[in-house]
XYZ file of C-alpha atoms in Angstrom:
516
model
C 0.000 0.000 0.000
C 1.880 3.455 -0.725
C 0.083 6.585 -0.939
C 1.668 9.493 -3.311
C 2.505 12.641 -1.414
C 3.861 15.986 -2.500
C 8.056 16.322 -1.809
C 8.235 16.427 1.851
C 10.232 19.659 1.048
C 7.651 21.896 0.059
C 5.303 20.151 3.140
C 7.754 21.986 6.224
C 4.916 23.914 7.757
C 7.806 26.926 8.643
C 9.326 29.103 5.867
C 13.139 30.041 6.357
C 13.914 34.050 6.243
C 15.795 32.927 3.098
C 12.561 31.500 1.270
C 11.237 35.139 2.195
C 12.859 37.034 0.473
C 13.214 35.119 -2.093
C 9.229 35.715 -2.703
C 8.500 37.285 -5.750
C 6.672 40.720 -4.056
C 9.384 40.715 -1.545
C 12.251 40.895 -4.551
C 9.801 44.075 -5.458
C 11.340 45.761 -2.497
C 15.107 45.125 -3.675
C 15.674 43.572 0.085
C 19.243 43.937 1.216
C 20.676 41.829 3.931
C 22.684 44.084 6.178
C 23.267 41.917 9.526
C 23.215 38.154 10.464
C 23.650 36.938 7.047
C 24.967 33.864 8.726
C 21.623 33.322 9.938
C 19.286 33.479 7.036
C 18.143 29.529 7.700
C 15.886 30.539 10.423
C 12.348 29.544 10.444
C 9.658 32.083 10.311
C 6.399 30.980 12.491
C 4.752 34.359 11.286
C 4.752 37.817 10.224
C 3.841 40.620 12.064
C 4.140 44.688 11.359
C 4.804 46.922 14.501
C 5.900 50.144 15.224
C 5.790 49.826 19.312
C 9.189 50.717 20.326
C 8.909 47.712 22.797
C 7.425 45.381 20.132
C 9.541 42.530 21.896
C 7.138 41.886 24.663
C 4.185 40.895 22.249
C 6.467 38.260 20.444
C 6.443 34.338 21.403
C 9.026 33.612 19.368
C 10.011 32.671 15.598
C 8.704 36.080 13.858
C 9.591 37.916 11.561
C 8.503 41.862 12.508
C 8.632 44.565 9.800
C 8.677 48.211 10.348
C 9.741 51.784 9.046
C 11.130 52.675 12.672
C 9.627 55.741 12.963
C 9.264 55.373 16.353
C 13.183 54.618 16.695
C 14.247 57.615 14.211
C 17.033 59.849 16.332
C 17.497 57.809 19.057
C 20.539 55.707 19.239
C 19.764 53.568 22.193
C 15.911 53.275 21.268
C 17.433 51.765 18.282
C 19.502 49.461 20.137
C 17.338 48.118 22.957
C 15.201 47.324 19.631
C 17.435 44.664 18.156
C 18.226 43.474 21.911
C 14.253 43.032 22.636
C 13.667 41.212 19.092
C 16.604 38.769 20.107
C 15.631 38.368 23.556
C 12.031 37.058 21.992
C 13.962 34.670 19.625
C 12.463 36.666 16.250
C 13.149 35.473 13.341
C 14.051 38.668 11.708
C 13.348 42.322 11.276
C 12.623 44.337 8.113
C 13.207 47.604 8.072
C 11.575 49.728 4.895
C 13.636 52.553 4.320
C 12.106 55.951 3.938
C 11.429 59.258 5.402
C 12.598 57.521 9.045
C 16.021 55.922 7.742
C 16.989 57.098 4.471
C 19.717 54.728 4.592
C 20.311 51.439 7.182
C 20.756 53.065 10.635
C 24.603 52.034 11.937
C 23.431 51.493 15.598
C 20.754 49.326 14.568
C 22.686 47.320 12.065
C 25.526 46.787 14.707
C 23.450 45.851 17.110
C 21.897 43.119 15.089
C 25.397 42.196 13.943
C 26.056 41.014 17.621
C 23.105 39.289 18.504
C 23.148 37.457 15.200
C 19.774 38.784 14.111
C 18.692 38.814 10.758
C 18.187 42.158 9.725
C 17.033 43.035 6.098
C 16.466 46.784 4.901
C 14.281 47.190 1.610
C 15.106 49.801 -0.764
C 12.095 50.490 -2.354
C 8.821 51.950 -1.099
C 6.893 48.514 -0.054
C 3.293 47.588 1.315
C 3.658 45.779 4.378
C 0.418 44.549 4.161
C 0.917 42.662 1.207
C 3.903 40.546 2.498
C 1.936 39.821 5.368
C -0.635 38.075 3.654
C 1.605 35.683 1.378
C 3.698 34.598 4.021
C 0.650 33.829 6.143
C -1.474 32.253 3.592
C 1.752 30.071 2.134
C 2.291 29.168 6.508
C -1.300 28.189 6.646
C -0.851 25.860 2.839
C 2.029 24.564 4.204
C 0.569 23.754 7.737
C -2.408 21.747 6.695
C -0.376 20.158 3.892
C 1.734 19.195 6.678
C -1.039 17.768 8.535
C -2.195 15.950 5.527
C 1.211 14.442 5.140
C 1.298 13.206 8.571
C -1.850 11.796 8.777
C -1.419 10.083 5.033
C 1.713 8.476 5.929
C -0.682 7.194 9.286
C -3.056 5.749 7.184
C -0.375 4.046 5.031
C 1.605 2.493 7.429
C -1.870 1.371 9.759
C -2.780 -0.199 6.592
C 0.191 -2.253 6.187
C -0.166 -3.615 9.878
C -3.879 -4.413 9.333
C -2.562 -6.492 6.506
C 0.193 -8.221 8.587
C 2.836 -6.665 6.225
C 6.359 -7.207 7.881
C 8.831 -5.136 9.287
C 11.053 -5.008 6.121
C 7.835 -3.709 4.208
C 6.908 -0.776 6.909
C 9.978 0.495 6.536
C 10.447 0.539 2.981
C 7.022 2.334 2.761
C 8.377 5.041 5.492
C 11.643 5.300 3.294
C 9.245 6.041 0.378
C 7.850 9.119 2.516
C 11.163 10.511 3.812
C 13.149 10.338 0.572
C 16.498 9.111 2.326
C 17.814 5.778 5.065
C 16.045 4.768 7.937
C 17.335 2.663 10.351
C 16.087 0.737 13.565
C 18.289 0.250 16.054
C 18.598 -1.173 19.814
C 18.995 0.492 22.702
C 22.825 -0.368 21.905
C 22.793 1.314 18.577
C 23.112 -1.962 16.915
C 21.327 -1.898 13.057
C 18.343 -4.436 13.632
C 17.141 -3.250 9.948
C 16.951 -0.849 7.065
C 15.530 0.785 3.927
C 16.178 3.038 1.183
C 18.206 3.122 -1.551
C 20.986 0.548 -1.098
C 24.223 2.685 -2.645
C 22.508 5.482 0.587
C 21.780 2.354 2.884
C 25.592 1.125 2.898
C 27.298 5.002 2.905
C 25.390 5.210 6.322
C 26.347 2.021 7.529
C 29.983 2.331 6.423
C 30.233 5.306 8.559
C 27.928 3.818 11.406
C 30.540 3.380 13.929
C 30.867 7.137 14.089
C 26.891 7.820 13.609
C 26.251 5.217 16.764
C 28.856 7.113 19.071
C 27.116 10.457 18.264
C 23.317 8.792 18.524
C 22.838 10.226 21.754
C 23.719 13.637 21.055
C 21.326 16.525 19.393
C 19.850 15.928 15.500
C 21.501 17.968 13.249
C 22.227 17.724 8.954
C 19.097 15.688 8.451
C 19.688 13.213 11.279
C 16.076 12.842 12.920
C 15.511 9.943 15.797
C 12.346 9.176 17.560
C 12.251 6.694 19.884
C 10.716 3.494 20.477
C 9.086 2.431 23.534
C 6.128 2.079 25.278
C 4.642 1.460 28.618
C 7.990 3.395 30.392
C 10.405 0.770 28.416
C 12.574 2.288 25.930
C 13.654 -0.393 23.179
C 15.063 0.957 20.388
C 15.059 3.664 17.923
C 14.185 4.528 14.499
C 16.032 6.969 12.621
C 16.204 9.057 9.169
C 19.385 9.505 7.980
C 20.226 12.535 6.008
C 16.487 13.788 5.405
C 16.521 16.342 3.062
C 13.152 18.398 4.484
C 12.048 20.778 6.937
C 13.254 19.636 10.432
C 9.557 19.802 12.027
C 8.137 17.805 9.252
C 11.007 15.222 9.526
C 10.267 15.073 13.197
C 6.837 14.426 12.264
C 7.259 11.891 9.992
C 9.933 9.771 13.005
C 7.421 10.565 15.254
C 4.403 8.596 13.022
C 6.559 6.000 11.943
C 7.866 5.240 15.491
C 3.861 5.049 16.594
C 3.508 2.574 13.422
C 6.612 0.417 15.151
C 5.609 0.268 18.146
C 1.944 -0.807 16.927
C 3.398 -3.610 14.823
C 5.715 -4.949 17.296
C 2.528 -5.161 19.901
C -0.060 -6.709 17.589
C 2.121 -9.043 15.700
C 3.312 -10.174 18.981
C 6.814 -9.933 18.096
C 9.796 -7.923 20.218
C 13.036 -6.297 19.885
C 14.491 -9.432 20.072
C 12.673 -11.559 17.107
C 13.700 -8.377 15.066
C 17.913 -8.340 15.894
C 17.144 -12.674 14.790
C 15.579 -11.018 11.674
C 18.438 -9.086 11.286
C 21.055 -11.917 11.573
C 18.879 -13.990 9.479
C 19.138 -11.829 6.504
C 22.289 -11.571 6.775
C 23.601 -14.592 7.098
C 21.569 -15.968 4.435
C 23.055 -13.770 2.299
C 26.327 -14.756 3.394
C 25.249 -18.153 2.650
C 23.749 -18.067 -0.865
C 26.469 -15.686 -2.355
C 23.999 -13.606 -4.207
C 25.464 -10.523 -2.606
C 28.909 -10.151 -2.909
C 30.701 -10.351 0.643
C 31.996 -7.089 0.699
C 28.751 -5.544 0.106
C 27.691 -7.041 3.847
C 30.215 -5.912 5.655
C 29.036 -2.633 6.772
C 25.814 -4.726 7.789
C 27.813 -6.992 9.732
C 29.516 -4.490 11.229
C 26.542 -2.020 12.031
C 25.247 -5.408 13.486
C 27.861 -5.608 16.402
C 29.774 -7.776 14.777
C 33.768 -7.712 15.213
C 35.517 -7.266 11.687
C 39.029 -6.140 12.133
C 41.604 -8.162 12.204
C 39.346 -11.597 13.372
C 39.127 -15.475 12.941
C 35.610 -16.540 11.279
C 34.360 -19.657 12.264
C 31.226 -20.558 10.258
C 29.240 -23.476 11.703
C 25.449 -25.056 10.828
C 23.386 -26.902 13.578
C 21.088 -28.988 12.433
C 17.876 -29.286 14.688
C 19.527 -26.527 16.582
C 17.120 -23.845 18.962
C 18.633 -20.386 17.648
C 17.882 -19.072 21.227
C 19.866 -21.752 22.772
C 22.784 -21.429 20.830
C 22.756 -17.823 21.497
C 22.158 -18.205 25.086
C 25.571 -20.729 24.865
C 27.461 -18.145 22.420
C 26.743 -15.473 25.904
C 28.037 -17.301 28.276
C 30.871 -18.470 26.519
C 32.138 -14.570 25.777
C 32.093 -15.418 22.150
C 31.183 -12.310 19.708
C 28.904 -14.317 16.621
C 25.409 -14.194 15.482
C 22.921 -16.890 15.020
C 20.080 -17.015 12.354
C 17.551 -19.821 11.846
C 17.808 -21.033 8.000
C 15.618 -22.921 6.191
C 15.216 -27.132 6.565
C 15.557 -27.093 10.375
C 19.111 -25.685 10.187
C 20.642 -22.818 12.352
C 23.824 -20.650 11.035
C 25.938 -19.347 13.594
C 29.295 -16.782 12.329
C 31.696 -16.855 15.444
C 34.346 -13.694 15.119
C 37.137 -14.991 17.419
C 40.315 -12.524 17.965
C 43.600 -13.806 15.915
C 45.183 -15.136 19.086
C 42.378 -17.113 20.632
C 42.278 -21.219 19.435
C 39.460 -21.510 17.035
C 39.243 -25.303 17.260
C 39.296 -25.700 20.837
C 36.320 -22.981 21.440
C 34.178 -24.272 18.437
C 34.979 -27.763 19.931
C 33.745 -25.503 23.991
C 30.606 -24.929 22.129
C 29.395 -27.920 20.603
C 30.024 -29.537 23.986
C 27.537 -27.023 25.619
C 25.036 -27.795 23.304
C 22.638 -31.010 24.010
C 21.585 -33.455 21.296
C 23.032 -31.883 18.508
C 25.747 -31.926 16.003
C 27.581 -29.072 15.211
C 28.552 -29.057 11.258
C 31.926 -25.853 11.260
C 33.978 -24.974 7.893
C 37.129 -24.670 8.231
C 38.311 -21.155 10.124
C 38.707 -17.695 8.048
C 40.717 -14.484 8.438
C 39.622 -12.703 5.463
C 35.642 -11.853 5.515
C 35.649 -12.472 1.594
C 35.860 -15.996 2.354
C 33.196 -16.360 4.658
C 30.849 -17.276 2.101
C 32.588 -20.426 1.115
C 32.642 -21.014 4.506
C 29.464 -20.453 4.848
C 28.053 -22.869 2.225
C 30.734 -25.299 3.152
C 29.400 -25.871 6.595
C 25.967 -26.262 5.054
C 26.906 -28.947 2.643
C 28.833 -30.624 5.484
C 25.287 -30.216 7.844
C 23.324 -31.525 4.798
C 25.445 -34.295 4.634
C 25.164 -35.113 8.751
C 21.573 -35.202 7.582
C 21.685 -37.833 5.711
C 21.973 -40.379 8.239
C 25.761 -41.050 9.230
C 26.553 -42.764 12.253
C 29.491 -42.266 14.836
C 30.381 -38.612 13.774
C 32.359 -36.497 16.545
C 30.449 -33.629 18.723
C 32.354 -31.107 15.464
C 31.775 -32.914 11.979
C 34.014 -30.983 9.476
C 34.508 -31.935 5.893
C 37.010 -34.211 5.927
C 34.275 -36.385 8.120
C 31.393 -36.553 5.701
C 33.746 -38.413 3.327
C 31.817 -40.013 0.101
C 28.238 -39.074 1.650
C 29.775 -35.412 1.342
C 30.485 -35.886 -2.189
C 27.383 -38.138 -2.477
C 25.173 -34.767 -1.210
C 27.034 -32.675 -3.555
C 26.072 -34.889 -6.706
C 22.438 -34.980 -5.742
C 21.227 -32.930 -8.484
C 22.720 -34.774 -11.355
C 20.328 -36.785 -13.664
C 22.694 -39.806 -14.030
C 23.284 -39.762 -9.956
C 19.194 -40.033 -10.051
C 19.039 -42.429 -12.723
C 21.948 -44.584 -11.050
C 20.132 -44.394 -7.697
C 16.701 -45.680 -8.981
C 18.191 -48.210 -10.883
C 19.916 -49.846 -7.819
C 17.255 -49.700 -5.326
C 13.967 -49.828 -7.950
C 13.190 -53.079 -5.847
C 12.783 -51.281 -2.149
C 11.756 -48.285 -3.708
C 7.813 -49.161 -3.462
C 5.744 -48.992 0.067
C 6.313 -52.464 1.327
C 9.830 -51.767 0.691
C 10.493 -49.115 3.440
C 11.055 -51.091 6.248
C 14.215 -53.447 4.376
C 15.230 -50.296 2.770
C 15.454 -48.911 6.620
C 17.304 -52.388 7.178
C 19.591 -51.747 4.440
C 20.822 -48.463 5.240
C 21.850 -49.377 8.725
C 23.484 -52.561 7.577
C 25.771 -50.490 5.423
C 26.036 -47.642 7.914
C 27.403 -50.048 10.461
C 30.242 -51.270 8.075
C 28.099 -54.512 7.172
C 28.139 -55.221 10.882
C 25.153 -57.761 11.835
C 24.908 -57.792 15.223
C 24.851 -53.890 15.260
C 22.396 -54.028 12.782
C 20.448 -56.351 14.524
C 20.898 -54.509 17.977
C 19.926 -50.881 16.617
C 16.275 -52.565 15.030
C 15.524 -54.560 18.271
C 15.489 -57.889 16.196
C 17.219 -61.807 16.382
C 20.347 -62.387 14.225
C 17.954 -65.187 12.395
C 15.245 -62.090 12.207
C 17.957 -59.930 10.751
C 19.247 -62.937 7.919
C 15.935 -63.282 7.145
C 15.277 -59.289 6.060
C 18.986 -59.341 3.956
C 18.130 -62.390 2.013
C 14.837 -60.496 1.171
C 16.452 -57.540 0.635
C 19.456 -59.010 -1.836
C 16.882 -61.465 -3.575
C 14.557 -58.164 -4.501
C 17.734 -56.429 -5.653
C 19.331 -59.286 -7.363
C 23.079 -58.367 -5.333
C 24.894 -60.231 -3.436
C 25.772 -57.938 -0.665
C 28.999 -60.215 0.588
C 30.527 -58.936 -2.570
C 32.358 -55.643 -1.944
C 31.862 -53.643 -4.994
C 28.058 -54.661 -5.448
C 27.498 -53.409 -1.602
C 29.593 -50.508 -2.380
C 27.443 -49.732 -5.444
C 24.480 -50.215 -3.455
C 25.530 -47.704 -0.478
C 26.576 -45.128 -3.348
C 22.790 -45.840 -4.774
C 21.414 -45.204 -1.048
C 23.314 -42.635 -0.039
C 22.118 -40.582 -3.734
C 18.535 -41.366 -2.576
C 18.973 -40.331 1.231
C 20.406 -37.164 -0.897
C 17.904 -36.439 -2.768
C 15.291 -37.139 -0.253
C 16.714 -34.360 2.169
């Protein structure tokens, strides 16, 4: 759902003195800028023409007050306490027409509003007042309900994506529609949980996001807007825009609606801060794993992620049947920096950054022992993060092969474990490797054939060993005899024969393959 707004530049419901007198009637006037030049970027809340010598005491702030000064005309320090009373009520700016009052700009004046840093324009020609006034407050008033309409547009967009169960990814790309530039969730320690926008913009931030998350505490500034997310007294997180290109107040408007929209999603979809730092680490590590995004690319997002980079050890592992919050739990009270991220088939990726010095076998080896009923499938360690993709996909292809049913693997199964089942798993895909495996077992493969086939595969798991065979299916050695002669008579092998059993267990271990 995206609704189609006007530039969220022309929505700021403020004008700057600088978009003032750039107005077409104002130009009329042949303004000159005569003091606080520097300062031109201020925002004018409204527009008022006084003469009161003491006009600063009816100001609230943010004006911009015209006058002739013909109540200041001879008077030095009249002229004076003038520009200090405007400053002391924060105006915006003063316009002074010249005329029979001040032929020219008045020195004391202009001096005055040198030091205080007030904005202080004189307009040569003869000018009616009146007529600024009412297209500066008429554009304010546009620009205030547009602003309005913007906020509550980008309210109905983003409600409608929750009422439609859209996911975090998708709110976020729909608020990075509306702001035009990065946003970026965070926790509460300034660790990237997710993003949107362009990606080119998305990975400039989080090159530089080391720097951005030391300053995230400190006040907004160049387009950097953060609201907050929370609820019920519980701070969480944070969202913020990065770089926004608009008014300040309508930025802050726009955080402020799309933190409401966060916080609304995270209660209804009954999700927390956590399940989104696991969405995080998925996405990144499945990237890492298929390859489609070139490793270098995810670096910033594995850094911005809290993830060590300089100068480390990568250990990629796979856990098959693994509980993501378990391993994490063990990864925390081992000290070990990595992130974990379910993957698809009942698998679980974890990306251990160890410092250069510290034994990588002997703490992989620390954390498979911690974990219960599991084995722990590793790659062999990396120090350069372009090779953590291999690594990546090697583990897998090691776990996929631990899938397949081997026996008697150690707590850490690395490559040189999975021996022809790893090559076997690899091969899976390949129409002979099919047509080889079907032709071998085409008598088992059938229904009634499940339970020999069962009996097959642990027979040749266990090295040909009978009575282990017999043990692991609860039966008598006579039972067992029985199911082999059945088993060799429907194949036509003679399973005493070494390269007929081998071709078999090749044939088996291809269907196993394929199977998983």
């Amino acid at each position: 759902m995206s609704t189609t707004l006007e530039p969220l530049e022309s929505l700021a419901p403020t004008l700057s003195v600088r978009q003032v007198l750039m107005l077409e009637r104002v130009l009329a006037g042949e303004p000159e800028v005569v003091a606080g030049a520097g300062q031109l970027d201020r925002a004018v809340r409204w527009v008022h023409v006084a003469e009161a010598a003491d006009v600063g005491v009816m100001l609230s702030g943010g004006e911009m007050v015209l006058t002739t000064g013909v109540l200041l005309a001879g008077d030095d320090d009249k002229q004076a306490e003038y520009i200090r009373s405007l400053h002391r009520a924060e105006a915006a700016a003063v316009v002074l027409g010249l005329g029979r009052a001040f032929p020219a700009p008045p020195d004391v004046m202009r001096r005055a509003a040198e030091r205080c840093g007030l904005p202080m324009v004189v307009l040569h020609r003869p000018f009616p007042f009146a007529e600024l006034t009412e297209e500066v407050q008429a554009r304010l008033i546009r620009r205030k309900f547009a602003a309005v309409s913007m906020s509550e547009a980008v309210r109905t967009a983003l409600t409608g994506l929750i009422t439609a169960g859209a996911p975090l990814q998708r709110m976020l790309d729909e608020i990075a529609h509306h702001s035009g530039c990065p946003v970026v969730v965070t926790n509460l320690a300034h660790r990237v949980l997710a993003t949107a926008g362009e990606r080119s913009a998305v990975d400039d931030v989080l090159r530089d996001w080391e720097r951005i998350a030391r300053q995230a505490g400190g006040s907004e500034g160049d387009g950097w807007i953060r609201a907050e997310l929370g609820g019920r007294g519980e701070r969480w997180g944070q969202i913020m825009l990065c770089g926004y290109r608009g008014d300040a107040a309508t930025g802050r408007l726009l955080a402020d609606r799309a933190a409401e929209a966060l916080v609304l999603h995270r209660m209804l979809g009954g999700t927390s801060a956590h399940t989104w730092e696991e969405q995080s680490a998925q996405s990144l590590l499945t990237d890492l794993v298929s390859g489609v995004v070139p490793a270098r690319q995810l670096l910033p997002r594995a850094r911005a992620a809290g993830l060590p980079v300089n100068r480390r050890t990568f250990v990629p592992l796979v856990v098959r049947d693994g509980d993501p919050a378990e391993l994490d739990r063990v990864l925390r009270l081992l000290g070990l920096p990595g992130i974990v991220a379910e993957l698809a088939d009942g698998a679980t990726a974890v990306l251990l950054s160890l410092a250069r010095d510290q034994d990588a076998t002997v703490l992989t080896a620390n954390f498979a022992a911690r974990l219960s009923r599991t084995v722990v499938a590793a790659a062999d360690p990396r120090t350069a993060w372009d090779d953590v993709p291999a690594g990546m996909r090697e583990a897998r292809h090691v776990a996929d092969a631990v899938a397949s049913g081997a026996l008697d693997l150690p707590a850490v199964v690395r490559l040189k474990d999975v021996h022809l089942r790893g090559l076997v798993r690899l091969l899976r895909d390949d129409p002979h490797v099919q047509s080889f495996a079907e032709r071998e077992l085409d008598g088992l493969l059938c229904g009634a054939g499940d339970d020999l086939l069962a009996v097959l595969r642990t027979y040749l798991a266990t090295g040909r060993n009978k009575s282990r065979t017999a043990q692991l299916h609860h039966v008598s050695r006579p039972a067992l005899y029985r199911r082999l002669e059945a088993i060799q008579g429907r194949l036509g092998v003679d399973l005493d024969d070494f390269e007929q059993a081998a071709s078999v267990h090749i044939a088996l271990l291809a269907h196993d393959a394929q199977q998983g």
